[in-house]
Short mmCIF file of C-alpha atoms in Angstrom, two decimals:
data_model
loop_
_atom_site.label_atom_id
_atom_site.label_comp_id
_atom_site.label_asym_id
_atom_site.label_seq_id
_atom_site.Cartn_x
_atom_site.Cartn_y
_atom_site.Cartn_z
CA MET A 1 10.05 7.47 28.38
CA SER A 2 6.72 8.47 29.03
CA ASP A 3 7.31 11.77 30.33
CA CYS A 4 9.76 12.49 28.04
CA ASN A 5 9.67 16.44 26.76
CA HIS A 6 11.95 15.26 23.88
CA ASP A 7 14.94 18.32 24.74
CA CYS A 8 17.74 15.37 25.14
CA SER A 9 20.19 18.88 26.06
CA SER A 10 18.55 18.93 29.82
CA CYS A 11 18.03 14.43 30.75
CA GLY A 12 20.87 12.33 31.00
CA GLU A 13 18.55 9.19 30.31
CA SER A 14 20.31 6.75 27.47
CA CYS A 15 17.46 6.19 25.37
CA SER A 16 15.89 5.34 22.00
CA GLU A 17 16.17 8.65 20.99
CA ARG A 18 18.94 10.65 22.12
CA LYS A 19 20.43 12.48 20.09
CA GLY A 20 24.14 12.69 20.31
CA GLY A 21 24.61 10.72 23.52
CA SER A 22 24.12 11.36 26.76
CA PRO A 23 27.19 13.68 27.91
CA PHE A 24 28.42 11.28 30.90
CA GLN A 25 28.26 7.75 28.95
CA ILE A 26 31.85 6.35 29.08
CA LYS A 27 33.20 6.19 25.97
CA PRO A 28 34.14 2.93 24.97
CA LEU A 29 37.74 1.58 24.48
CA ARG A 30 38.83 0.09 20.56
CA ASP A 31 37.98 -2.66 19.75
CA GLY A 32 41.23 -5.30 20.84
CA CYS A 33 42.06 -2.80 23.87
CA ARG A 34 42.31 -3.46 27.38
CA VAL A 35 42.41 -1.00 30.19
CA GLY A 36 42.23 -3.13 33.89
CA LYS A 37 42.41 -0.87 36.75
CA VAL A 38 42.35 2.62 36.69
CA TYR A 39 43.67 5.61 39.68
CA GLY A 40 43.43 8.58 39.70
CA VAL A 41 46.37 10.70 41.08
CA VAL A 42 43.73 14.53 42.88
CA SER A 43 45.10 17.26 44.99
CA GLY A 44 42.87 19.73 46.24
CA LYS A 45 45.62 22.66 44.71
CA GLY A 46 48.56 22.72 42.99
CA GLY A 47 52.72 22.69 43.93
CA VAL A 48 52.04 19.87 45.97
CA GLY A 49 53.93 17.10 43.85
CA LYS A 50 50.56 15.11 42.05
CA SER A 51 52.53 14.79 38.46
CA MET A 52 55.80 13.67 40.84
CA VAL A 53 53.39 11.05 42.77
CA THR A 54 51.74 10.09 39.43
CA SER A 55 55.02 9.15 38.42
CA GLN A 56 56.66 7.38 40.61
CA LEU A 57 54.10 5.27 41.18
CA ALA A 58 53.68 4.44 37.86
CA VAL A 59 57.28 3.11 38.03
CA ALA A 60 56.86 1.33 40.46
CA VAL A 61 54.23 -0.60 39.42
CA ARG A 62 55.62 -1.24 36.48
CA ARG A 63 58.90 -2.47 38.47
CA GLU A 64 56.66 -5.15 39.82
CA GLY A 65 56.31 -6.33 36.32
CA TYR A 66 52.50 -4.83 35.42
CA ASN A 67 51.89 -3.05 31.97
CA VAL A 68 51.02 0.75 33.33
CA ALA A 69 49.81 3.09 31.46
CA VAL A 70 49.73 7.13 32.56
CA LEU A 71 47.03 9.39 31.20
CA ASP A 72 48.12 13.21 31.48
CA ALA A 73 44.49 14.81 31.89
CA ASP A 74 46.48 17.74 33.20
CA VAL A 75 45.92 19.48 30.07
CA THR A 76 46.28 22.61 30.49
CA GLY A 77 49.72 21.59 32.78
CA PRO A 78 51.01 18.80 31.11
CA SER A 79 53.94 17.07 33.07
CA ILE A 80 54.76 13.65 32.50
CA PRO A 81 56.27 13.30 29.12
CA LYS A 82 59.15 15.59 30.22
CA ALA A 83 58.80 13.75 33.13
CA PHE A 84 60.00 10.20 31.34
CA GLY A 85 61.99 12.27 29.30
CA VAL A 86 60.26 12.18 26.51
CA HIS A 87 59.79 15.04 23.36
CA THR A 88 58.70 13.09 20.50
CA ARG A 89 55.17 13.39 18.67
CA ALA A 90 52.27 10.58 19.51
CA LEU A 91 51.22 8.34 15.90
CA SER A 92 47.91 8.27 14.56
CA THR A 93 46.07 5.15 12.15
CA GLU A 94 43.44 6.85 10.12
CA ASP A 95 40.86 7.36 13.74
CA ALA A 96 42.84 6.64 16.63
CA LEU A 97 46.04 7.77 17.81
CA LEU A 98 48.62 5.50 19.60
CA PRO A 99 49.91 6.04 23.29
CA VAL A 100 54.19 6.69 23.32
CA GLU A 101 56.42 4.43 24.96
CA THR A 102 58.71 4.59 27.70
CA SER A 103 63.10 3.54 28.09
CA THR A 104 60.67 0.59 30.40
CA GLY A 105 57.68 0.86 28.27
CA ILE A 106 55.20 2.64 30.64
CA GLN A 107 52.29 4.06 28.03
CA LEU A 108 51.46 7.28 27.56
CA MET A 109 49.40 10.00 26.32
CA SER A 110 49.69 13.61 26.77
CA VAL A 111 48.10 16.68 25.38
CA ASN A 112 52.36 17.85 24.74
CA LEU A 113 52.59 14.78 22.77
CA LEU A 114 50.25 15.72 20.61
CA LEU A 115 51.40 19.93 19.89
CA GLU A 116 53.68 20.93 17.47
CA ASN A 117 56.39 22.47 19.90
CA GLU A 118 55.87 20.72 23.90
CA THR A 119 56.57 24.54 25.48
CA ASP A 120 53.15 26.17 23.49
CA PRO A 121 49.92 26.96 25.61
CA VAL A 122 47.16 25.00 25.19
CA ILE A 123 44.23 28.21 25.87
CA TRP A 124 41.29 26.31 26.01
CA ARG A 125 38.71 26.43 27.36
CA GLY A 126 36.82 24.00 29.49
CA PRO A 127 34.34 21.81 27.30
CA VAL A 128 36.93 21.84 25.28
CA ILE A 129 39.51 20.19 28.00
CA GLY A 130 37.23 17.58 28.57
CA GLY A 131 36.84 16.57 25.25
CA VAL A 132 40.16 15.94 24.94
CA VAL A 133 40.54 13.68 27.87
CA GLN A 134 37.69 11.55 26.76
CA GLN A 135 39.32 11.12 23.60
CA PHE A 136 43.05 10.72 25.25
CA TRP A 137 40.41 6.88 27.39
CA GLY A 138 38.23 6.05 23.72
CA ASP A 139 40.39 6.95 21.38
CA VAL A 140 43.45 5.77 22.37
CA LEU A 141 45.22 2.18 21.65
CA TRP A 142 46.03 1.70 24.36
CA GLN A 143 47.85 -1.89 24.84
CA ASP A 144 46.96 -4.48 27.40
CA VAL A 145 46.82 -2.34 29.90
CA ASP A 146 46.34 -3.39 33.83
CA TYR A 147 46.75 -0.92 36.19
CA MET A 148 45.82 3.51 34.67
CA PHE A 149 47.21 6.55 36.50
CA VAL A 150 45.48 9.54 35.67
CA ASP A 151 47.47 12.56 36.58
CA MET A 152 44.02 14.86 37.30
CA PRO A 153 44.35 18.88 36.97
CA PRO A 154 44.51 20.15 40.52
CA GLY A 155 41.17 21.23 42.42
CA THR A 156 37.36 19.88 41.81
CA GLY A 157 37.00 21.94 38.10
CA ASP A 158 35.29 20.86 35.73
CA VAL A 159 38.33 18.08 34.02
CA ALA A 160 37.60 16.02 37.20
CA LEU A 161 34.31 16.19 37.37
CA ASN A 162 34.61 15.22 33.94
CA VAL A 163 36.75 12.32 34.44
CA PHE A 164 34.76 11.42 37.18
CA GLN A 165 31.99 10.75 35.38
CA THR A 166 33.18 9.28 31.83
CA LEU A 167 36.06 7.07 32.90
CA PRO A 168 35.81 3.54 34.83
CA VAL A 169 38.02 5.64 37.67
CA ASP A 170 38.12 2.39 40.42
CA GLY A 171 39.49 4.36 43.57
CA VAL A 172 41.89 7.86 43.98
CA ILE A 173 44.85 8.84 45.63
CA ILE A 174 45.09 11.89 46.94
CA VAL A 175 48.43 14.44 47.26
CA ALA A 176 48.82 17.14 49.62
CA SER A 177 51.04 18.85 51.57
CA PRO A 178 51.99 18.62 55.15
CA GLN A 179 50.41 22.55 55.54
CA ASP A 180 47.91 24.20 57.59
CA LEU A 181 45.24 24.20 55.15
CA VAL A 182 45.40 20.32 54.04
CA GLY A 183 42.68 19.57 56.40
CA MET A 184 40.60 21.98 53.94
CA VAL A 185 41.97 20.57 50.69
CA VAL A 186 42.13 16.74 51.80
CA GLU A 187 38.68 17.45 52.82
CA LYS A 188 36.94 19.27 49.38
CA ALA A 189 39.22 15.87 47.68
CA VAL A 190 37.81 12.99 49.98
CA LYS A 191 33.45 14.66 49.38
CA MET A 192 34.17 15.17 45.32
CA ALA A 193 34.89 11.43 45.14
CA GLN A 194 31.72 10.65 48.04
CA MET A 195 29.82 12.76 45.58
CA MET A 196 31.21 10.64 42.40
CA ASN A 197 30.87 7.32 44.44
CA ILE A 198 34.56 6.40 43.28
CA PRO A 199 37.04 5.07 46.66
CA VAL A 200 39.15 6.91 48.09
CA VAL A 201 41.80 4.91 47.87
CA GLY A 202 44.45 6.92 50.73
CA ILE A 203 46.72 9.64 51.27
CA VAL A 204 50.55 10.53 50.10
CA GLU A 205 52.36 13.27 51.94
CA ASN A 206 54.52 14.70 49.82
CA MET A 207 57.43 17.07 50.51
CA SER A 208 57.23 15.42 54.30
CA TYR A 209 60.66 15.92 55.87
CA LEU A 210 64.38 17.03 54.28
CA THR A 211 66.88 14.36 55.20
CA CYS A 212 70.12 16.65 56.58
CA PRO A 213 72.62 15.55 54.31
CA ASP A 214 75.55 15.19 57.17
CA CYS A 215 73.85 13.58 60.16
CA GLY A 216 70.52 12.21 58.62
CA LYS A 217 68.30 13.76 60.74
CA LYS A 218 64.88 14.24 59.54
CA ILE A 219 63.47 18.34 59.98
CA TYR A 220 59.64 18.57 58.87
CA LEU A 221 60.32 22.26 57.63
CA PHE A 222 56.06 22.52 57.40
CA GLY A 223 55.82 20.74 60.71
CA GLU A 224 54.60 17.31 61.94
CA GLY A 225 51.42 15.68 61.96
CA LYS A 226 48.27 17.53 60.62
CA THR A 227 48.30 15.42 57.04
CA GLU A 228 47.82 12.00 59.15
CA ALA A 229 45.61 14.62 61.42
CA ALA A 230 43.33 15.23 58.06
CA ALA A 231 43.69 11.33 56.60
CA ALA A 232 41.93 9.91 60.72
CA LYS A 233 39.63 12.79 60.60
CA TYR A 234 37.79 11.74 57.38
CA GLY A 235 38.55 8.03 58.05
CA VAL A 236 41.27 7.45 54.70
CA PRO A 237 45.30 5.81 55.40
CA LEU A 238 48.06 7.90 55.09
CA LEU A 239 49.74 5.51 52.57
CA ALA A 240 53.00 6.75 52.30
CA ARG A 241 55.10 10.10 53.06
CA MET A 242 57.58 11.76 50.61
CA PRO A 243 60.92 13.64 51.43
CA ILE A 244 61.73 17.00 49.54
CA ASP A 245 64.58 15.22 47.96
CA PRO A 246 67.26 17.45 45.26
CA GLU A 247 67.91 14.51 43.83
CA LEU A 248 64.43 13.40 42.94
CA ALA A 249 64.14 16.40 41.49
CA LYS A 250 66.75 16.39 39.20
CA LEU A 251 65.75 13.08 38.00
CA VAL A 252 62.38 14.89 36.75
CA ASP A 253 64.20 17.59 35.36
CA ASP A 254 66.45 14.94 33.50
CA GLY A 255 63.39 13.25 32.02
CA ALA A 256 64.91 9.69 34.18
CA ILE A 257 61.75 9.90 36.70
CA GLU A 258 61.91 5.67 35.71
CA THR A 259 65.58 5.42 37.05
CA PHE A 260 64.74 6.12 40.55
CA GLN A 261 65.43 4.79 43.99
CA GLY A 262 63.30 4.66 47.00
CA ASN A 263 60.76 2.71 48.86
CA TRP A 264 58.53 5.53 50.06
CA LEU A 265 55.44 4.50 47.81
CA ASP A 266 55.46 1.04 49.12
CA GLY A 267 52.51 2.13 51.00
CA ALA A 268 50.96 3.37 47.91
CA VAL A 269 51.71 0.49 45.46
CA ASN A 270 50.81 -1.95 47.73
CA ALA A 271 47.29 -0.36 47.87
CA VAL A 272 47.22 0.10 44.54
CA LEU A 273 48.22 -3.69 44.45
CA GLY A 274 45.26 -5.13 46.93
CA LYS A 275 48.37 -6.78 48.68
#
């Protein structure tokens, strides 16, 4: 570069003089690895069931006959292994990590698979966490993956920014709950995706309603229509409405999410698969 000041720390260009590579450069996959489409599952706030949706999407797409993987980018609050009943530690070669496979063949990588005790807290600063996410992409031997779902941490902080800037994300699915602040939460997630030039596949509304066990009537505990209005306002489709289901919560607690029954996410699955 003719105007180069030789200060690589303040430059985003990739040139022959760069020392250490661009911090926003996508780390290539290992030789022999393949990952097709990558979708981030995001939320503007915590506690809306993002990991639940990620797990079910992975299971549903796997049932369609595709090879599926989940990259757990929620490093400080990993819950994906527990949902799938995986408690073993990931193995490694001399210079790479091996993903752990679930009972139906879904490939997983999570920090919980690397800790000596899965209940140990991860007390790391943002740059370290971001580096771990990049390693989960480039240092894991992902095997012939058709669809990868990235379970993002809540909010729009540096880990989400790191994922969007360093992984080849094809689109994001926003998870929200039907509360009054849904409009603000959705707007934050949509705007971040737009700033990163990443398409928004749509919104999944979790905890939409409770089905009465006696009469089958749907009870909308948090009101109805708020997420649909937010989706219309920002021009993104509402892909699914998921109920509050104690049986589903129990499956996650028992590590048996791969046995869930229900078609709530059919719209989201069809959007991911391009149907």
